[in-house]
Short mmCIF file of C-alpha atoms and ligand atoms in Angstrom, two decimals:
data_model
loop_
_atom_site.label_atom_id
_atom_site.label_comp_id
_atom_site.label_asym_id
_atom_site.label_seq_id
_atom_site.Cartn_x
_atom_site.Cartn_y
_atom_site.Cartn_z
CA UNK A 203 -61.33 -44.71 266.53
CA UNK A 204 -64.10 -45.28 268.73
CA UNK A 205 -66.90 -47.83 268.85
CA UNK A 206 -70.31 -46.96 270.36
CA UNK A 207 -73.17 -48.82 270.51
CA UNK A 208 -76.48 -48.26 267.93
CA UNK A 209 -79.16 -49.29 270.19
CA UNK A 210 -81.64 -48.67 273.22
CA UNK A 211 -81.63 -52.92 274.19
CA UNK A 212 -80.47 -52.74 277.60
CA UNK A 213 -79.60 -56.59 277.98
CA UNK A 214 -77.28 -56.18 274.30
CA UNK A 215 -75.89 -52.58 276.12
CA UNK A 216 -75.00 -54.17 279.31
CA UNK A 217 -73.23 -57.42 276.90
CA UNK A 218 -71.24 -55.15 274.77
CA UNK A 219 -70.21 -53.09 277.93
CA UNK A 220 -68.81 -56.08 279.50
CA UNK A 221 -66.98 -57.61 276.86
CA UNK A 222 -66.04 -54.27 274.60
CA UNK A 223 -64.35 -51.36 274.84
CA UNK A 224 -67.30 -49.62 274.07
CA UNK A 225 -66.93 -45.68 274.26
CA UNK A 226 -71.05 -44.61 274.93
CA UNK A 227 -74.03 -45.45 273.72
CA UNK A 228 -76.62 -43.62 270.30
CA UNK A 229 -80.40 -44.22 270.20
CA UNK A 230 -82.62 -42.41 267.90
CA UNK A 231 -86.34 -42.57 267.70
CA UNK A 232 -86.85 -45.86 265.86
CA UNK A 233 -84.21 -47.87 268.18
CA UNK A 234 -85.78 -46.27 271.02
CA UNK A 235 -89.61 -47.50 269.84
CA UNK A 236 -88.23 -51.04 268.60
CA UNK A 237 -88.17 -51.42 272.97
CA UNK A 238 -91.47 -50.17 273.70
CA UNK A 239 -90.38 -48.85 277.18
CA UNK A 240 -90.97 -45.88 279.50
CA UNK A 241 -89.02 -43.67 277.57
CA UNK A 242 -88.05 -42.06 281.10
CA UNK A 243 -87.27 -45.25 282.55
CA UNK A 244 -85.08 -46.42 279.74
CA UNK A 245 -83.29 -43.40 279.32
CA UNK A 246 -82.39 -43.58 283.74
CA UNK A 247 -81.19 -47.68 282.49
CA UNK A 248 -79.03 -46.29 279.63
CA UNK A 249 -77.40 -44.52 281.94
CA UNK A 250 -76.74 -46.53 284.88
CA UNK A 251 -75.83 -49.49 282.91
CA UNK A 252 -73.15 -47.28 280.96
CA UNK A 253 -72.05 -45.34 283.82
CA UNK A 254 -71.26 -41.60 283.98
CA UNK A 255 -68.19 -41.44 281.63
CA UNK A 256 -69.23 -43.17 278.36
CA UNK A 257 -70.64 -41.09 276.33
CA UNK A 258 -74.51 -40.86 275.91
CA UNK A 259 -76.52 -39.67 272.37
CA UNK A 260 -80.39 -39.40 272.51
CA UNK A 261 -82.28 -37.77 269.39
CA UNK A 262 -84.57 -34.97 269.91
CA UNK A 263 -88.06 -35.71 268.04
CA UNK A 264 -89.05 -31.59 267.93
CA UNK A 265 -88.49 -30.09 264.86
CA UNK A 266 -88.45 -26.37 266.02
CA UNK A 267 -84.96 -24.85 267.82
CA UNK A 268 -86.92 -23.83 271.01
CA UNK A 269 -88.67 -26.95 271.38
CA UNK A 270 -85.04 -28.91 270.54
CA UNK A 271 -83.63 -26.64 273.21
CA UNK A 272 -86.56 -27.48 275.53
CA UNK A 273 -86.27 -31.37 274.85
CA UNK A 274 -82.65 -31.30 275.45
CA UNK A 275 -82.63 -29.56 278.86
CA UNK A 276 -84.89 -32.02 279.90
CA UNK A 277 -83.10 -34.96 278.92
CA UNK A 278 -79.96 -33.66 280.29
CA UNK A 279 -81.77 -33.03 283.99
CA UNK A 280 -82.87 -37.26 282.96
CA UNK A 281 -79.22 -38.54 282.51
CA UNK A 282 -77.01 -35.32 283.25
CA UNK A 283 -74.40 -34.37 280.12
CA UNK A 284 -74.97 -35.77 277.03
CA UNK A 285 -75.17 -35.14 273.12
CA UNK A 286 -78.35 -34.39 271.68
CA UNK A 287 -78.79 -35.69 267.89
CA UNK A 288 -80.20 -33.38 266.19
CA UNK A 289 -81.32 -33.93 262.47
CA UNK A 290 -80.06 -31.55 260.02
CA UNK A 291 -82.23 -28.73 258.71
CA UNK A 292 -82.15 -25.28 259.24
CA UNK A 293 -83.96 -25.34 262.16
CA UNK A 294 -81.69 -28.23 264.02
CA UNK A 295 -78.95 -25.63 262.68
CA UNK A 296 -80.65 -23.11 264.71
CA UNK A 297 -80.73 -25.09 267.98
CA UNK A 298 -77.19 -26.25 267.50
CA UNK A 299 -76.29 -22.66 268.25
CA UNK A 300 -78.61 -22.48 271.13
CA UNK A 301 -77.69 -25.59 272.30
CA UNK A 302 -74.06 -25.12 272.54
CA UNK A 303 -75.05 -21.74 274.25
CA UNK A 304 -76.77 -23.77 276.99
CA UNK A 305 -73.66 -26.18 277.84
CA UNK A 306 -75.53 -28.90 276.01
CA UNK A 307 -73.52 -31.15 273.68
CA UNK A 308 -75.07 -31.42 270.23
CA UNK A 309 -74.27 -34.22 267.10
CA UNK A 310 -75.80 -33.32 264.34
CA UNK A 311 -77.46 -36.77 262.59
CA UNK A 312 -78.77 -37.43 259.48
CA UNK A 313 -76.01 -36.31 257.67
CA UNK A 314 -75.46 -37.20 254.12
CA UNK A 315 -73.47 -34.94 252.30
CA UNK A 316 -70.21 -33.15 252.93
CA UNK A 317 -71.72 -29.57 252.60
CA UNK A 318 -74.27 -30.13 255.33
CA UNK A 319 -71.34 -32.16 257.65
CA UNK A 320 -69.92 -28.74 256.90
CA UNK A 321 -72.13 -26.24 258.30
CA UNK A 322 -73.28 -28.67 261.41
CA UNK A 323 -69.67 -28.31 262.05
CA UNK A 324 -69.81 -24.26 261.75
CA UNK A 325 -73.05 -24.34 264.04
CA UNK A 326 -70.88 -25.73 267.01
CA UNK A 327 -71.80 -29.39 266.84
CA UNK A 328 -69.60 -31.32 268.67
CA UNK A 329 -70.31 -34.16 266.21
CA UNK A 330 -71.57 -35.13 262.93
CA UNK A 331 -72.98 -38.57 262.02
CA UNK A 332 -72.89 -39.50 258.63
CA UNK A 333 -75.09 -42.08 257.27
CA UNK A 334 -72.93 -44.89 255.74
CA UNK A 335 -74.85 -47.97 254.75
CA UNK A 336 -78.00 -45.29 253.57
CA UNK A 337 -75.59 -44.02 251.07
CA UNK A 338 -74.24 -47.25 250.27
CA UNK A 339 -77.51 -48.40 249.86
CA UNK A 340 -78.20 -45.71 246.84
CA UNK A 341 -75.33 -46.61 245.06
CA UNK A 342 -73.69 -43.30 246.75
CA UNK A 343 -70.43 -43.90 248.41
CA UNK A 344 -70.80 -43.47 252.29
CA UNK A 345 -67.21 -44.11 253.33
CA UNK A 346 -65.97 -41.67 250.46
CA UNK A 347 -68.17 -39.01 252.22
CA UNK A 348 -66.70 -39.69 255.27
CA UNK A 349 -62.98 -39.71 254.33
CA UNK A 350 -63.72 -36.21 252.99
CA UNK A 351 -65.52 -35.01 255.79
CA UNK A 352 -62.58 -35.88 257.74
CA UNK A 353 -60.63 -34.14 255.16
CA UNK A 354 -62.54 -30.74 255.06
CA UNK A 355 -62.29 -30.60 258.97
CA UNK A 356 -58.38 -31.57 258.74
CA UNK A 357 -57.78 -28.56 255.93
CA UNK A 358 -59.59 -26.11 258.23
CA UNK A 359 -58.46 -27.61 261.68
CA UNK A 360 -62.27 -27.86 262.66
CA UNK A 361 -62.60 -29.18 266.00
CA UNK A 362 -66.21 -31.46 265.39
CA UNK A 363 -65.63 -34.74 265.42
CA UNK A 364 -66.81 -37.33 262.96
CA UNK A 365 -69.22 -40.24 264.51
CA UNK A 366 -69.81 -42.38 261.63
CA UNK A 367 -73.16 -44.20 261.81
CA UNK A 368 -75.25 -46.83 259.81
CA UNK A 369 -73.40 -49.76 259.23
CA UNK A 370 -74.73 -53.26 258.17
CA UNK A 371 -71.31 -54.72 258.12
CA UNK A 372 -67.62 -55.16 259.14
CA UNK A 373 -65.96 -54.11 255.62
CA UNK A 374 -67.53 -50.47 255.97
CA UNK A 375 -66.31 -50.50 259.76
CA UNK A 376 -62.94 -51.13 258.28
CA UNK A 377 -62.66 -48.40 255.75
CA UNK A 378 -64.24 -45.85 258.09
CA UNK A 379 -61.45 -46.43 259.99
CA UNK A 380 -58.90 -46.00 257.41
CA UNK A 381 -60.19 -42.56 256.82
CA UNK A 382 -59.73 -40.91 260.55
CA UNK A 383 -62.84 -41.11 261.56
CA UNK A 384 -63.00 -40.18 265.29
CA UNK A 385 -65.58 -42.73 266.02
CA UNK A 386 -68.42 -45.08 264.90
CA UNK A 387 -71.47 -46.23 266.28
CA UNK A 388 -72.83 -50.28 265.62
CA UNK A 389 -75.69 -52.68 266.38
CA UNK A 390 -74.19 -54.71 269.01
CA UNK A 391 -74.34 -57.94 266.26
CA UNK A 392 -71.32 -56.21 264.47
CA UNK A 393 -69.32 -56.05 267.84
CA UNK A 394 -69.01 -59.99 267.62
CA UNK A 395 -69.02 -60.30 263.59
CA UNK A 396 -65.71 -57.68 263.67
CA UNK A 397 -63.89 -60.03 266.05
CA UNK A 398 -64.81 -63.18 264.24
CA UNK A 399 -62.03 -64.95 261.94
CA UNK A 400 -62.16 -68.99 261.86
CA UNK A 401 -58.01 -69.10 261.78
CA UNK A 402 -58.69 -67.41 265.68
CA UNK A 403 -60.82 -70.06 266.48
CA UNK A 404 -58.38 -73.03 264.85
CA UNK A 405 -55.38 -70.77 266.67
CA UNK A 406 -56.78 -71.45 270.40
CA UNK A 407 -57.51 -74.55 269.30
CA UNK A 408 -54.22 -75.70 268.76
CA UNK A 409 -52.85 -73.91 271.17
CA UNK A 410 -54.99 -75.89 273.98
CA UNK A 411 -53.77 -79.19 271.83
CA UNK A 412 -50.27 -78.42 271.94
CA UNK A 413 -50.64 -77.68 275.91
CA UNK A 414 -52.55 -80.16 276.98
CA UNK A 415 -49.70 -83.05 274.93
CA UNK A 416 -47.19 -81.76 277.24
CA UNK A 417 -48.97 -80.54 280.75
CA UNK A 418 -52.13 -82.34 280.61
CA UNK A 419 -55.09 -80.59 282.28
CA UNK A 420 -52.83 -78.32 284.30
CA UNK A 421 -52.95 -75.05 283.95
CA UNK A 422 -50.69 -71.53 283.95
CA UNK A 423 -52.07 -71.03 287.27
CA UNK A 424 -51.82 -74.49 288.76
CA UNK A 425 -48.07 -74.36 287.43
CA UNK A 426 -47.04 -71.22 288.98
CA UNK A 427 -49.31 -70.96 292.20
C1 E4P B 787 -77.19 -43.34 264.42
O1 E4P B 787 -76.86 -42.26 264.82
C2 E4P B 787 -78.14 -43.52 263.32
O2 E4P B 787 -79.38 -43.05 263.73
C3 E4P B 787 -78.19 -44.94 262.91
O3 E4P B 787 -76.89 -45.47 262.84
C4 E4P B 787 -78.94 -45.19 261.61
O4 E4P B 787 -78.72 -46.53 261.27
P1 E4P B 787 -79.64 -47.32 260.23
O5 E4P B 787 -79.34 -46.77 258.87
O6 E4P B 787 -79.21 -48.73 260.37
O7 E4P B 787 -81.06 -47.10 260.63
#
């Protein structure tokens, strides 16, 4: 599974790019407004901070398939290739077609129920992102939506991939993964909260102890250079 990174903060981008394997980067219109940027400008930083390679998702904000067509071949002349979200309705259906006719990557966002994971994936997106901790939130069952996602594209060797968005916390990361999921996007808190056990911390801990007893403040290097 993959891990991308839910936000447009380009000091937290360039942090979890450093220290994570992070795979690309998602935005949509309210991450993009919480930075009150260029929206030009930021979209150039996304993309040199994360490099050509990872993986880059920007949301379209038109709501009609030419103008979504429009929007992305502008943003891809911005930042080159990259995915265009696209909300799901029948128009964003529409402009997944075109889209994909165009050589412009689509995932499909907004997605909340199998059926409409379903026919994003029959439009040509190359992903769908479920909504997790929405569902969860309406005492609806996001990671059971996603396992079956995964299991609908499995039974009819679909090629979309599932990028599993929303998530307010580590448990839900967890059993996304469990279900196949190709890859989920989180705030970059949730990067640090999934590595985070005390018995780590008391492990090093010791381990530095039980070094410094028998070599004192040497270390690996100073023993074997
Ligand atoms: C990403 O593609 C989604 O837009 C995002 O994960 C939604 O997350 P939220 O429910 O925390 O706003």
């Amino acid at each position: 599974m993959l891990y991308l990174i839910d936000s447009a903060n380009l000091d937290a981008i360039r942090t979890c790019c450093e220290f994570y394997p992070v795979a690309g980067v998602t935005t949509n219109p309210t991450i993009v407004s919480r930075e009150k940027s260029d929206f030009r400008e930021l979209l150039l930083a996304l993309r040199q901070i994360i490099g050509p390679e990872r993986m880059l998702h920007v949301q379209t904000t038109a709501t009609e398939a030419e103008e979504i067509l429009r929007e992305g071949e502008m943003i891809r002349s911005l930042v080159g290739d990259f995915y265009l979200k696209i909300p799901i309705t029948r128009e964003g259906l529409k402009a997944t077609t075109m889209c994909k006719k165009h050589g412009i990557g689509v995932t499909m966002t907004a997605i909340f129920t199998q059926p409409q994971a379903l026919l994003a994936a029959r439009a040509g997106a190359d992903f769908v992102a479920p909504y997790i901790n929405r569902l969860d939130n309406i005492v609806s069952d996001g990671v059971r939506v996603v396992e079956e996602i995964v299991e609908i594209f499995t039974k009819y060797s679909i090629p979309t991939k599932v990028l599993a968005a929303s998530f307010k916390n580590a448990e839900q990361v967890h059993k996304v993964a469990i279900t196949g999921a190709h890859a989920v996007t989180i705030n970059p808190d949730l990067f640090d909260t999934l590595i985070y056990h005390p018995l780590t911390y008391y492990a090093i801990d010791d381990f530095s102890k039980d070094w410094e007893m028998a070599y004192g403040d040497k270390k690996v290097s100073d023993l074997l250079g």
